[in-house]
Structures are given as C-alpha cells and as structure tokens.
mmCIF file of C-alpha atoms and ligand atoms in Angstrom:
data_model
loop_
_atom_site.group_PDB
_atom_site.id
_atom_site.type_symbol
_atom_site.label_atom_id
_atom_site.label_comp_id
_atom_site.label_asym_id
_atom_site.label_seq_id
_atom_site.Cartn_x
_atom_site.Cartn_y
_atom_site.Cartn_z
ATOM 1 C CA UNK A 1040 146.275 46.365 104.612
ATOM 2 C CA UNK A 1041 144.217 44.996 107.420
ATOM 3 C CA UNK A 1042 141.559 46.477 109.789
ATOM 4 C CA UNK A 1043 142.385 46.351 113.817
ATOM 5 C CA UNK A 1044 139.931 44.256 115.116
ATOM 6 C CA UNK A 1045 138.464 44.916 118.386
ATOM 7 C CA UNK A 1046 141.606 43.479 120.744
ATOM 8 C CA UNK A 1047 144.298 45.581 118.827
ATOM 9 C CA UNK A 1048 142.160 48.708 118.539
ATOM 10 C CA UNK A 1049 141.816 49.028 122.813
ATOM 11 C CA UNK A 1050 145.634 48.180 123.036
ATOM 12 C CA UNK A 1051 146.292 50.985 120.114
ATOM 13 C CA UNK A 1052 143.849 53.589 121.913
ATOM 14 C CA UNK A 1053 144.843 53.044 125.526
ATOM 15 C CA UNK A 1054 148.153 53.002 125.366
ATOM 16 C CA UNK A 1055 148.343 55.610 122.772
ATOM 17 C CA UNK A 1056 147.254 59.338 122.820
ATOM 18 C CA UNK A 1057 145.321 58.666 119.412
ATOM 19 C CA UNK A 1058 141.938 59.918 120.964
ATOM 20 C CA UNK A 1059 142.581 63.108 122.457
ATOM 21 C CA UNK A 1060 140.437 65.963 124.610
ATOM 22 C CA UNK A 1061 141.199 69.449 124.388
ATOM 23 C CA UNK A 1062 143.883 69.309 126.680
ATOM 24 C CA UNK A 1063 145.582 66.494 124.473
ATOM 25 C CA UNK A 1064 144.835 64.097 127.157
ATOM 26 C CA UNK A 1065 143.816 60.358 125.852
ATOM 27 C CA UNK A 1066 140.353 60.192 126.344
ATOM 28 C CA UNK A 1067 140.101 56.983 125.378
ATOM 29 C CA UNK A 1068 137.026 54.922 126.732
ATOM 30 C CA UNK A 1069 137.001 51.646 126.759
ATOM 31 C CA UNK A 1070 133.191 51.340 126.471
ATOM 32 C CA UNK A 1071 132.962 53.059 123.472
ATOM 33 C CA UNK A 1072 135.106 50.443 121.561
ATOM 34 C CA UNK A 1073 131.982 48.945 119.480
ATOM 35 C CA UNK A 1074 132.692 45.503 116.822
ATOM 36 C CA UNK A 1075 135.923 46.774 115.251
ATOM 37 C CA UNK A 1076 134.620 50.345 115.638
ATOM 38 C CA UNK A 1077 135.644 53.486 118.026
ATOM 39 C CA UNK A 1078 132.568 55.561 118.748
ATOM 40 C CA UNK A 1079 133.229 59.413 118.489
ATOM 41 C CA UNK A 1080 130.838 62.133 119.810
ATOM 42 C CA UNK A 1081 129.295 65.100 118.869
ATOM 43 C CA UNK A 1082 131.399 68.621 119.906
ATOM 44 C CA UNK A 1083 129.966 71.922 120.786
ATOM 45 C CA UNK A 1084 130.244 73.675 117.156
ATOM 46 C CA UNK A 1085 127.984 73.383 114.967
ATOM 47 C CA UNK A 1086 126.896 75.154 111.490
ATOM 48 C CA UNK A 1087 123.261 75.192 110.423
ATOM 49 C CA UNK A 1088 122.216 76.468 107.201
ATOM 50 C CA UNK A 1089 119.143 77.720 107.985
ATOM 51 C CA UNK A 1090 121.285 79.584 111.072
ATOM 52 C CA UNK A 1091 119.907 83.090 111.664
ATOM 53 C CA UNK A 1092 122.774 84.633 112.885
ATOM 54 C CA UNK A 1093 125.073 82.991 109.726
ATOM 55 C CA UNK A 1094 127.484 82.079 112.543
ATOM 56 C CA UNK A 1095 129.280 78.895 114.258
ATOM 57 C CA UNK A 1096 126.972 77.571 117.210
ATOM 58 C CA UNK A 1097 128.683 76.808 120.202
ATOM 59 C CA UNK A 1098 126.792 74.644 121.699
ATOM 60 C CA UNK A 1099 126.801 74.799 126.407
ATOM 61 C CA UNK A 1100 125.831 72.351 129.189
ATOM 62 C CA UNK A 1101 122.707 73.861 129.290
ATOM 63 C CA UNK A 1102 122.071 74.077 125.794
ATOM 64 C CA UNK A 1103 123.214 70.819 124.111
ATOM 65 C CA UNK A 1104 120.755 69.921 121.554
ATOM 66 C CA UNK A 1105 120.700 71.264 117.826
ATOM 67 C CA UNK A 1106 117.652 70.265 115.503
ATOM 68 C CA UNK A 1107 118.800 69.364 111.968
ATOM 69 C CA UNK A 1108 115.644 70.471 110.236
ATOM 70 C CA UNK A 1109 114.471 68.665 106.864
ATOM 71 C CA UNK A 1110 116.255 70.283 103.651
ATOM 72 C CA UNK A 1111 119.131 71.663 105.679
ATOM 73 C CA UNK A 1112 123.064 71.269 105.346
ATOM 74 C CA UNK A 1113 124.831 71.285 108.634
ATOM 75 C CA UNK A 1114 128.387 71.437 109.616
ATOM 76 C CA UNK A 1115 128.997 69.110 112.793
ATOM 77 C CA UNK A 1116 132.786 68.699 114.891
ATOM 78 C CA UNK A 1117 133.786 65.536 116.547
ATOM 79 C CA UNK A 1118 134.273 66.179 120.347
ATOM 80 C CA UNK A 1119 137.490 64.427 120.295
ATOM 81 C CA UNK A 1120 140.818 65.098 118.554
ATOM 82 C CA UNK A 1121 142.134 62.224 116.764
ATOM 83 C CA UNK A 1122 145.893 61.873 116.078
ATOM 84 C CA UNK A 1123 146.505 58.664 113.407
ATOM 85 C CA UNK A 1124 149.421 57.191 113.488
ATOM 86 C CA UNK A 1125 151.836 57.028 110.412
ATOM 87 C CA UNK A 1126 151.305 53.117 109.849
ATOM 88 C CA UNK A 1127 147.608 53.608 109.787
ATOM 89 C CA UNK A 1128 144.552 54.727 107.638
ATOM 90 C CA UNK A 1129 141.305 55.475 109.420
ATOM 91 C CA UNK A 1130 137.817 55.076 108.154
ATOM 92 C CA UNK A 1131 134.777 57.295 109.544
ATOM 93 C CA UNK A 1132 131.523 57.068 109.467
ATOM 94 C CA UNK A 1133 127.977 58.771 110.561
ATOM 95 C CA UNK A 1134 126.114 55.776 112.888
ATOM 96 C CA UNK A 1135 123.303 54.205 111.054
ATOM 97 C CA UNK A 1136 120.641 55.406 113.146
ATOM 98 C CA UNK A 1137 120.882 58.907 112.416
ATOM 99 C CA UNK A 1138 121.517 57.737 108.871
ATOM 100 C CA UNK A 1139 118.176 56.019 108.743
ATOM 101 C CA UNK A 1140 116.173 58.548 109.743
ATOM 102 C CA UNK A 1141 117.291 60.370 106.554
ATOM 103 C CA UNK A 1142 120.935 62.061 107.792
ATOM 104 C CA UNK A 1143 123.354 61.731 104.788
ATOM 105 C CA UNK A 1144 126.633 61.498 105.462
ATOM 106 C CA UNK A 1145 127.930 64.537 102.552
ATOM 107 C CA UNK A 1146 131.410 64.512 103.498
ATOM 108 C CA UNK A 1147 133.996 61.346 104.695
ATOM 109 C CA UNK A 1148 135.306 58.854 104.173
ATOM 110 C CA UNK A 1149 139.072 58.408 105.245
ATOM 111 C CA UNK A 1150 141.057 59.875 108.061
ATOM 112 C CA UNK A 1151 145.000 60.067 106.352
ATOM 113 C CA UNK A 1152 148.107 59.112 108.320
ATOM 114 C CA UNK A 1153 149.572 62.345 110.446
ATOM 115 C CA UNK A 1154 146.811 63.476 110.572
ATOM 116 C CA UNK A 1155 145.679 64.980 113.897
ATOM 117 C CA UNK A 1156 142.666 67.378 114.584
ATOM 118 C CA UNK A 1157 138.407 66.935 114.758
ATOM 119 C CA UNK A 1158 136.905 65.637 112.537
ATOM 120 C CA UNK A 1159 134.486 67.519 110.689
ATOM 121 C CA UNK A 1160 131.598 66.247 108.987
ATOM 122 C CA UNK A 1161 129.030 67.386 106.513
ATOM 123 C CA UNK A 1162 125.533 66.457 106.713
ATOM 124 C CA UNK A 1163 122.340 67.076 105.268
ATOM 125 C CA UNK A 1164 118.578 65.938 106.422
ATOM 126 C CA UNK A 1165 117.256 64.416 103.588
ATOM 127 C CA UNK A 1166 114.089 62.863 105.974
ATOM 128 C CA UNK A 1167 111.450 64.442 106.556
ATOM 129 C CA UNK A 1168 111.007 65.403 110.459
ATOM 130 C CA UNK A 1169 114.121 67.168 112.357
ATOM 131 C CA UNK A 1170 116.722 65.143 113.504
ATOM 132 C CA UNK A 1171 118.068 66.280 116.941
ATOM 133 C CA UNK A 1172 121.657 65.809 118.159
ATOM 134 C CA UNK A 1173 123.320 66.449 121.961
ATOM 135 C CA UNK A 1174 126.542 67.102 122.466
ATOM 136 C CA UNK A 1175 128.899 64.473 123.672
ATOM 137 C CA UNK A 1176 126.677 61.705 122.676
ATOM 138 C CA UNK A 1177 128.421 59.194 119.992
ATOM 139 C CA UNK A 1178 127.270 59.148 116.752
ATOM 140 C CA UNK A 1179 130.104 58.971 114.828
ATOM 141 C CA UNK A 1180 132.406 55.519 114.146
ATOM 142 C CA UNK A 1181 136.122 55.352 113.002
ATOM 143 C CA UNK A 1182 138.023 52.364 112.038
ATOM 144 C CA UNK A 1183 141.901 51.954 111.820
ATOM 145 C CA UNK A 1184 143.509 49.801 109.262
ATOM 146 C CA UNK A 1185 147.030 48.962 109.000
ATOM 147 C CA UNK A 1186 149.071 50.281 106.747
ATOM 148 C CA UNK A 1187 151.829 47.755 104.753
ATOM 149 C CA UNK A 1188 154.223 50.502 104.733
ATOM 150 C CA UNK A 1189 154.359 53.671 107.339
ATOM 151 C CA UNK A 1190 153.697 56.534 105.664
ATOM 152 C CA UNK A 1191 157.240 58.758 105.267
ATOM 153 C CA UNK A 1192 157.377 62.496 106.051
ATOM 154 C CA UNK A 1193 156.371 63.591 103.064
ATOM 155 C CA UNK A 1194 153.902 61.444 102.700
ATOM 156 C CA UNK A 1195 152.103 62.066 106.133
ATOM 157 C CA UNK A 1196 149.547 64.515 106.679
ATOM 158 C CA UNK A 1197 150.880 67.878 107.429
ATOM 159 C CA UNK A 1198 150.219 71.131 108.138
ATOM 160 C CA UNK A 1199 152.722 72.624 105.819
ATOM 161 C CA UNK A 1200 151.051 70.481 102.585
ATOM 162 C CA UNK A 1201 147.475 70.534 103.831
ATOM 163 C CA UNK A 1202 144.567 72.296 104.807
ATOM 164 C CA UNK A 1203 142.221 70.678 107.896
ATOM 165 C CA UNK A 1204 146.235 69.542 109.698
ATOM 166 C CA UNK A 1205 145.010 70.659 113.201
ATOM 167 C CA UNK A 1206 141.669 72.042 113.052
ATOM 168 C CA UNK A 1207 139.854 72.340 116.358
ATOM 169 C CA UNK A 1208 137.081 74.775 115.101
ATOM 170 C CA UNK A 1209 134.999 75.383 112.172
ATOM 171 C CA UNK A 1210 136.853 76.840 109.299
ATOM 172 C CA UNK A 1211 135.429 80.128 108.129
ATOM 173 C CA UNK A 1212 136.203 79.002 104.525
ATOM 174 C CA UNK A 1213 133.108 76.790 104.821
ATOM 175 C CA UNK A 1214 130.771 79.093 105.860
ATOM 176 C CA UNK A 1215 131.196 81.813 103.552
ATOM 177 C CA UNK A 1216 130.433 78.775 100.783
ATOM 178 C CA UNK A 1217 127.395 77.611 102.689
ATOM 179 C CA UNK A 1218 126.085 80.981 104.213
ATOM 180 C CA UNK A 1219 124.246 82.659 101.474
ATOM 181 C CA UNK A 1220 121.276 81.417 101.254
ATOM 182 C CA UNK A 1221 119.077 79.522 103.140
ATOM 183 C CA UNK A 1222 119.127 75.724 101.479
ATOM 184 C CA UNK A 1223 115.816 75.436 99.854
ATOM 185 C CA UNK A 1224 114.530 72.459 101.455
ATOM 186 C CA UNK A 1225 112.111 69.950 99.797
ATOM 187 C CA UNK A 1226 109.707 70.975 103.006
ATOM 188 C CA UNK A 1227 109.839 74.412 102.818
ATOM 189 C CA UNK A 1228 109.373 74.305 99.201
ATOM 190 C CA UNK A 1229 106.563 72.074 99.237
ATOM 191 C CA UNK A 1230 104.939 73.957 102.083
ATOM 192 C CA UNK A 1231 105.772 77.067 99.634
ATOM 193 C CA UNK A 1232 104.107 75.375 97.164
ATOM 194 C CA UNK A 1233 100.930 74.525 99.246
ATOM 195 C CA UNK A 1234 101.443 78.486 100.386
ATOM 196 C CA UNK A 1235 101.101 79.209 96.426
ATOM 197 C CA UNK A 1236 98.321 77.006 95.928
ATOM 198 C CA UNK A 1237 96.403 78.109 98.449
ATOM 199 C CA UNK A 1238 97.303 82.091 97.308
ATOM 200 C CA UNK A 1239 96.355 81.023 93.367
ATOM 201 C CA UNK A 1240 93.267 78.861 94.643
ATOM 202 C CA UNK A 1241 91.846 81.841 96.483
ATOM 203 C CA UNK A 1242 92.795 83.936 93.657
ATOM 204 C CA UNK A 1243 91.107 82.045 91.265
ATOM 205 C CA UNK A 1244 87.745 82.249 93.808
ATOM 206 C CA UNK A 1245 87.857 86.198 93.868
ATOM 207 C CA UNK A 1246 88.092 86.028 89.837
ATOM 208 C CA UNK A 1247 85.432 83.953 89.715
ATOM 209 C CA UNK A 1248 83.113 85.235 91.890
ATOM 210 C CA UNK A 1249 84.066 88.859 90.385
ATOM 211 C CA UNK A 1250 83.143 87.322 86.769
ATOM 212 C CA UNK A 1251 80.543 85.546 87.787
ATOM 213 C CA UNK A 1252 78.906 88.849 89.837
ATOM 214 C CA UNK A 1253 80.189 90.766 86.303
ATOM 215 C CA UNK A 1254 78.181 88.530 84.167
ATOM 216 C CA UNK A 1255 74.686 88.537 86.076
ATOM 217 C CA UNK A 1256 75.318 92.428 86.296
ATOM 218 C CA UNK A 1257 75.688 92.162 82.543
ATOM 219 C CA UNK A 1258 72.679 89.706 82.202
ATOM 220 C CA UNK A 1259 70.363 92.023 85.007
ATOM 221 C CA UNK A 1260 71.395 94.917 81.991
ATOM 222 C CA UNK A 1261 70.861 92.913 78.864
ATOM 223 C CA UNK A 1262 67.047 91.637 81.020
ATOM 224 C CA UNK A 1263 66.363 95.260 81.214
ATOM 225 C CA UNK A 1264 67.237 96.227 77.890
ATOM 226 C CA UNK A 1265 65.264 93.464 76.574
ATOM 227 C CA UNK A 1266 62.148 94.785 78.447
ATOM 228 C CA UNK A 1267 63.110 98.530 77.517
ATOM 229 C CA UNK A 1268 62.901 97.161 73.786
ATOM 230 C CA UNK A 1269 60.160 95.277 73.789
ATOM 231 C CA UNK A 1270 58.294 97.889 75.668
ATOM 232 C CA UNK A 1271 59.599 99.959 72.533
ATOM 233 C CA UNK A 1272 58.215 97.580 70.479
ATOM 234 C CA UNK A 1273 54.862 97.629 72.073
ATOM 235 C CA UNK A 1274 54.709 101.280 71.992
ATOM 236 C CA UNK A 1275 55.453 101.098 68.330
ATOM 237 C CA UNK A 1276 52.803 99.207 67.506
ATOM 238 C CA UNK A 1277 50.379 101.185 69.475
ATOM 239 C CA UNK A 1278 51.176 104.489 67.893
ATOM 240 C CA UNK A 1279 51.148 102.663 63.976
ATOM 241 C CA UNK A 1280 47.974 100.590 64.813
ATOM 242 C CA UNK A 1281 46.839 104.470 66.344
ATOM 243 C CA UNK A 1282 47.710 105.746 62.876
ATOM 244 C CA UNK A 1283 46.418 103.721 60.468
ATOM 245 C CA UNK A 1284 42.963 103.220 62.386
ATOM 246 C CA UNK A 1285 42.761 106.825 62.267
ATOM 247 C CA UNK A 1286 43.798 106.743 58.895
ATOM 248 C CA UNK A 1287 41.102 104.439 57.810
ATOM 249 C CA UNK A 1288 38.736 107.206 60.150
ATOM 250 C CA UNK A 1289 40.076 109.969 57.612
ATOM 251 C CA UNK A 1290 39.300 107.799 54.441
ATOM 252 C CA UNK A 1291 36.202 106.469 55.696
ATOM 253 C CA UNK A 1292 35.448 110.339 56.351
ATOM 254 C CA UNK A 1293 36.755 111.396 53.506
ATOM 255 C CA UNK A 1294 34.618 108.770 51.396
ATOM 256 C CA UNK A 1295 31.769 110.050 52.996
ATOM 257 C CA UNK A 1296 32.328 113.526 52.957
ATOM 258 C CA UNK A 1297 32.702 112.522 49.268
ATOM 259 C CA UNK A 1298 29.794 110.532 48.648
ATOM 260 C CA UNK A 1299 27.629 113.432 50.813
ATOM 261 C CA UNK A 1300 28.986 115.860 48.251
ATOM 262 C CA UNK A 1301 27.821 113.896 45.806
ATOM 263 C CA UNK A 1302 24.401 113.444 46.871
ATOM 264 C CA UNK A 1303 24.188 117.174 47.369
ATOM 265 C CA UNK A 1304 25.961 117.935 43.799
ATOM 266 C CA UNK A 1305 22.781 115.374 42.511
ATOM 267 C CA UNK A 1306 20.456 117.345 44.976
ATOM 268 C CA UNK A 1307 21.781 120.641 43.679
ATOM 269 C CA UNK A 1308 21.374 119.552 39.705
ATOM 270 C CA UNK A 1309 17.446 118.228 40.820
ATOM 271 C CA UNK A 1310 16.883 121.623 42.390
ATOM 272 C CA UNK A 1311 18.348 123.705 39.435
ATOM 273 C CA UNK A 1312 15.703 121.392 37.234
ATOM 274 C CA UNK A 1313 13.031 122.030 39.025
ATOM 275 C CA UNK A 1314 14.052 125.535 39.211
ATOM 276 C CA UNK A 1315 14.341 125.397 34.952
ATOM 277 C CA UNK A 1316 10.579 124.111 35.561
ATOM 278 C CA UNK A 1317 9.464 126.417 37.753
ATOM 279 C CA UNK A 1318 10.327 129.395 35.940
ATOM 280 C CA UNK A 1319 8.135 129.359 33.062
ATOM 281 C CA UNK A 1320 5.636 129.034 35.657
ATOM 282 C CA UNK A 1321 6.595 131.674 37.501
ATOM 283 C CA UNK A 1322 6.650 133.450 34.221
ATOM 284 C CA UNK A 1323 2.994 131.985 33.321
ATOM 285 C CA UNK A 1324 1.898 132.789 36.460
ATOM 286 C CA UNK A 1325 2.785 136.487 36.388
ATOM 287 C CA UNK A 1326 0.880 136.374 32.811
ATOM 288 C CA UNK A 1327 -2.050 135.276 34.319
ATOM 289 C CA UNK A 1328 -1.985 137.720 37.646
ATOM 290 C CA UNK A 1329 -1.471 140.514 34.762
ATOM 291 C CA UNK A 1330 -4.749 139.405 33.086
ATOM 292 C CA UNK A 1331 -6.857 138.991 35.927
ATOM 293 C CA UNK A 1332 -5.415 142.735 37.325
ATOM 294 C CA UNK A 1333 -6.584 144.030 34.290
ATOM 295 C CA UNK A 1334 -9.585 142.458 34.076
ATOM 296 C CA UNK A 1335 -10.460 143.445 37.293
ATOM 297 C CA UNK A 1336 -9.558 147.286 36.137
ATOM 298 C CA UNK A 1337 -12.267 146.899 33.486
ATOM 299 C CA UNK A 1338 -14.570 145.727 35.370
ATOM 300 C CA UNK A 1339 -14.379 148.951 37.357
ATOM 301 C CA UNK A 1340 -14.659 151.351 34.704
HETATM 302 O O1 LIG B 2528 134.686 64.094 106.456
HETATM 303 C C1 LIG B 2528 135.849 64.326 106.683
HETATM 304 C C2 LIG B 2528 136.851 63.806 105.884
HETATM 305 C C3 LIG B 2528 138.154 64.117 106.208
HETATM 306 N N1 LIG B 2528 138.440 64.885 107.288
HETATM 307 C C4 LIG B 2528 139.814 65.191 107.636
HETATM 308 C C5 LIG B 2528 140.607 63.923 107.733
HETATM 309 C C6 LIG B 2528 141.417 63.898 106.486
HETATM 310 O O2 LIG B 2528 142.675 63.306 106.718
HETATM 311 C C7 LIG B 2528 141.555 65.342 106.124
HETATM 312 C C8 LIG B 2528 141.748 65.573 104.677
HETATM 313 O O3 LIG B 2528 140.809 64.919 103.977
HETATM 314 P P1 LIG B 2528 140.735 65.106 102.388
HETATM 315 O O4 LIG B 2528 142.100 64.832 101.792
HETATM 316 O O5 LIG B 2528 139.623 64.278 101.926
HETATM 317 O O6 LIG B 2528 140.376 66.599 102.330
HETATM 318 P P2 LIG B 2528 140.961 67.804 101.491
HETATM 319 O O7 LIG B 2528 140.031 68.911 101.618
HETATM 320 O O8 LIG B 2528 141.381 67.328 100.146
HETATM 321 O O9 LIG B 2528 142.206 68.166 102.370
HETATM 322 P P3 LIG B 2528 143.672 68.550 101.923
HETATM 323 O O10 LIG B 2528 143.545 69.569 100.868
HETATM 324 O O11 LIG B 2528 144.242 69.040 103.181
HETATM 325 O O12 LIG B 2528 144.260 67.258 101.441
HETATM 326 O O13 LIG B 2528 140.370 65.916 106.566
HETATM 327 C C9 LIG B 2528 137.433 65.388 108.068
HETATM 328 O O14 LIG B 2528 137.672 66.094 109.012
HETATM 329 N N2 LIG B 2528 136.175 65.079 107.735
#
C-alpha cells in the first residue's frame, strides 16, 4: 500500500468524479490539493449539543457560521460527496488549526473502498473559548492510498452490508444518542461551581451574621440578667443587714428594757424596806398623837 502523492492525487481527482457536489458533479479544485492532502469543507448541517431546538442546523448564505462552544459535542458534514474508488483506502482528518485550539477529532479515521457519501465527523471542544466554523471553508484533509489488491464486491462498501453507504444528511440515529442532555461542559460546570460557591459563600455570611446577631442578643440577655441578679443580690443584703441591725435594736431594747426592770424591781424592794421601816413609825407615831390627844383632854377637865 502506498499513499498518492500530490501529482497522482490531481490526475485521480480531475479526471475522476471522486469529489462530488450535490448534483454529482466533480467539484474537484485544483487549489485545494495541499502536500499529499485534498482539503474538504464544511457543509450546511450541523448538530450541536447544547442545540435548543434538539434538531439538525442547516446552516444558509446568510447564516454560515456555527460556534462550537467549550464542553460541547458537535456533529459536522463535509460539503462534498466523496466516492473512493475500489483500489483505494482514504484517510481523513480534522486540520490542525482547529485541532489546536482544542477541537478533537472524536470520530475518523479511514474512508473504505465503495464507499460514496459525506463524510461525517464528530467533534468535541475540549479548549476553552468557542471555536467558530463557516460553511464551505476547508477544514477537513483526506488522503488516498493505494490499495495492493482492488477491493471485490463483497468486499466494497455497500449499501446493502452497511450503514453511512450514501449518506447526504445527518442520521437521526445520532441524535437521539446525543440529544438528551445538554453535555456538561468543564465551563459550565466550573462556572456552576463558582455559581455554588458564591450561593454557599453568601450562605455561610447570612448564618453568620444571624449567629453572630443571635449570640450578642443572647449576651445583651445574659448582661441584663447579670445586673437583674446582682441588683437581687444588693437588695438582699439590704433587707438582712435591715434585719439584723434592727435585730440588734430589739436586743439592745430588750436588754434595756431588762436592765430598767431591774433597777425598778431593786427600786421596788428599797421602797417596800423603807415602807417595813416606816410602819412602826407610823404605828409609833399614832401612839404618840393618842397620848398627846389625851393629854390635851385632861388638861381641859
Ligand atoms: O469519521 C468518519 C469515519 C467514517 N466515515 C464513513 C466512511 C467510512 O467508510 C464509513 C464507515 O466507517 P466505519 O466502518 O468506521 O463505521 P461503522 O459505523 O462501523 O459503519 P458500518 O457499520 O457501515 O461499517 O463511514 C465518516 O463519515 N466519518
């Protein structure tokens, strides 16, 4: 097996209808014969992953761009048909420049013999800024190599033994695989995740602030409490120190009510002695008067 070099590959493509238009025209151009290489370009279906509408874009004159956003899967179709002859193998490829700005190439690689149709490819934006594509512009390469052997009928790419024989438009089967979900893209998660962050950080703010308001509530109570106790406290003390000075008054009063008694008990007993004294006294006393009122009775006789 050896690869058509640049000489062979315009004799192969001009004077055979191996690159085809719509209208199975050859639409071979010499220009785009690059190295060893045959430039293809971009068609006007595409499928996007992150596609609203979950359908096939066709792309118009007017609207030829598509942006490949980072994270997403897309489905593009070559612009040309391409019919390979049954002594050849083709090779495809996505061109390095869309490749280094982070477009993988998912799907390839070979191109059998019979086969005729687009080419579809699979790619998916692993960079991290959009990658936008126009229609007819060439970004895809195919290279033919020569087979040792043709391939027989049975051998050949056909569309009784296989699936893409033909295909001009983007098979349905692929889209009902790819159209569930939107591909979570490394992006979007990431800005999801700074979406989160920001949510939980200004969560966490509220909580604290709500805490921290909950504590010095609880501090402002425990303050007032504290005062309410120790003006408790102070009021305790007043009334006890109240009682026992007045209890003190009542002994002190007490002792001297006692101690007054006591004099007057002492007073009392001196009186009743005198009184004891006084008596016989009295009683002499009367004696005498009696005496002297008799004498005095005599005296007047
Ligand atoms: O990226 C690619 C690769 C291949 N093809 C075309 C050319 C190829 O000859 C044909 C079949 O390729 P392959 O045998 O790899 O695919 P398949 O899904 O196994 O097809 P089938 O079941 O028809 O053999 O599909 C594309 O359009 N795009």
């Amino acid at each position: 097996m050896s690869f058509l070099g640049p000489s062979e590959l315009r004799k192969l493509l001009a004077f055979n209808k191996i690159i085809t238009n719509d209208d199975n025209q050859n639409a071979y151009v010499k220009s785009r014969v690059k190295q060893a290489a045959y430039e293809l370009s971009l068609g006007n279906q595409v499928y996007r992953t992150d596609n609203k509408d979950k359908k096939v874009e066709i792309l118009s004159e007017s609207n030829r761009n598509i942006d490949i956003n980072p994270g997403q899967f897309t489905l593009l179709m070559t612009d040309e048909f391409v019919n390979i002859p049954n002594d050849k193998l083709a090779f495809i490829s996505i061109k390095a420049k869309l490749k280094l700005k982070g477009l993988v190439n998912v799907s390839g690689f070979h191109v059998d013999p019979g086969f005729k149709g687009k080419l579809l490819f699979s790619v998916y934006n692993a960079g991290p800024s959009i990658i936008t594509l126009e229609t007819k512009k060439a970004y895809f390469l195919i290279w033919f190599a020569n087979l040792d052997s043709a391939a027989e009928q049975d051998d050949l790419y056909s569309k009784d033994n296989n699936h893409h024989q033909g295909q001009k438009t983007i098979d349905t089967d692929y889209l009902d695989a790819l159209k569930r979900n939107d591909m979570a893209s490394p992006s979007a998660i990431l800005l999801k995740i700074g979406e989160q962050k920001d949510f939980f950080e200004s969560e966490i703010t509220t909580l604290k602030n709500s805490l921290e308001n909950d504590i010095k509530e609880k501090n402002r109570k425990v303050l007032n409490n504290e005062y309410l106790i120790k003006l408790l406290i102070g009021i305790c003390i007043v009334i006890i120190t109240k009682y026992l000075f007045d209890h003190s008054m009542a002994n002190k009063a007490i002792q001297e009510c006692i101690f007054e008694n006591e004099k007057i008990n002492k007073m009392q007993k001196q009186i009743d002695s005198i009184n004891v004294k006084i008596i016989p006294l009295q009683k002499v006393d009367s004696l005498i008067d009696k005496k002297n009122i008799n004498k005095n009775v005599k005296s007047k006789r």
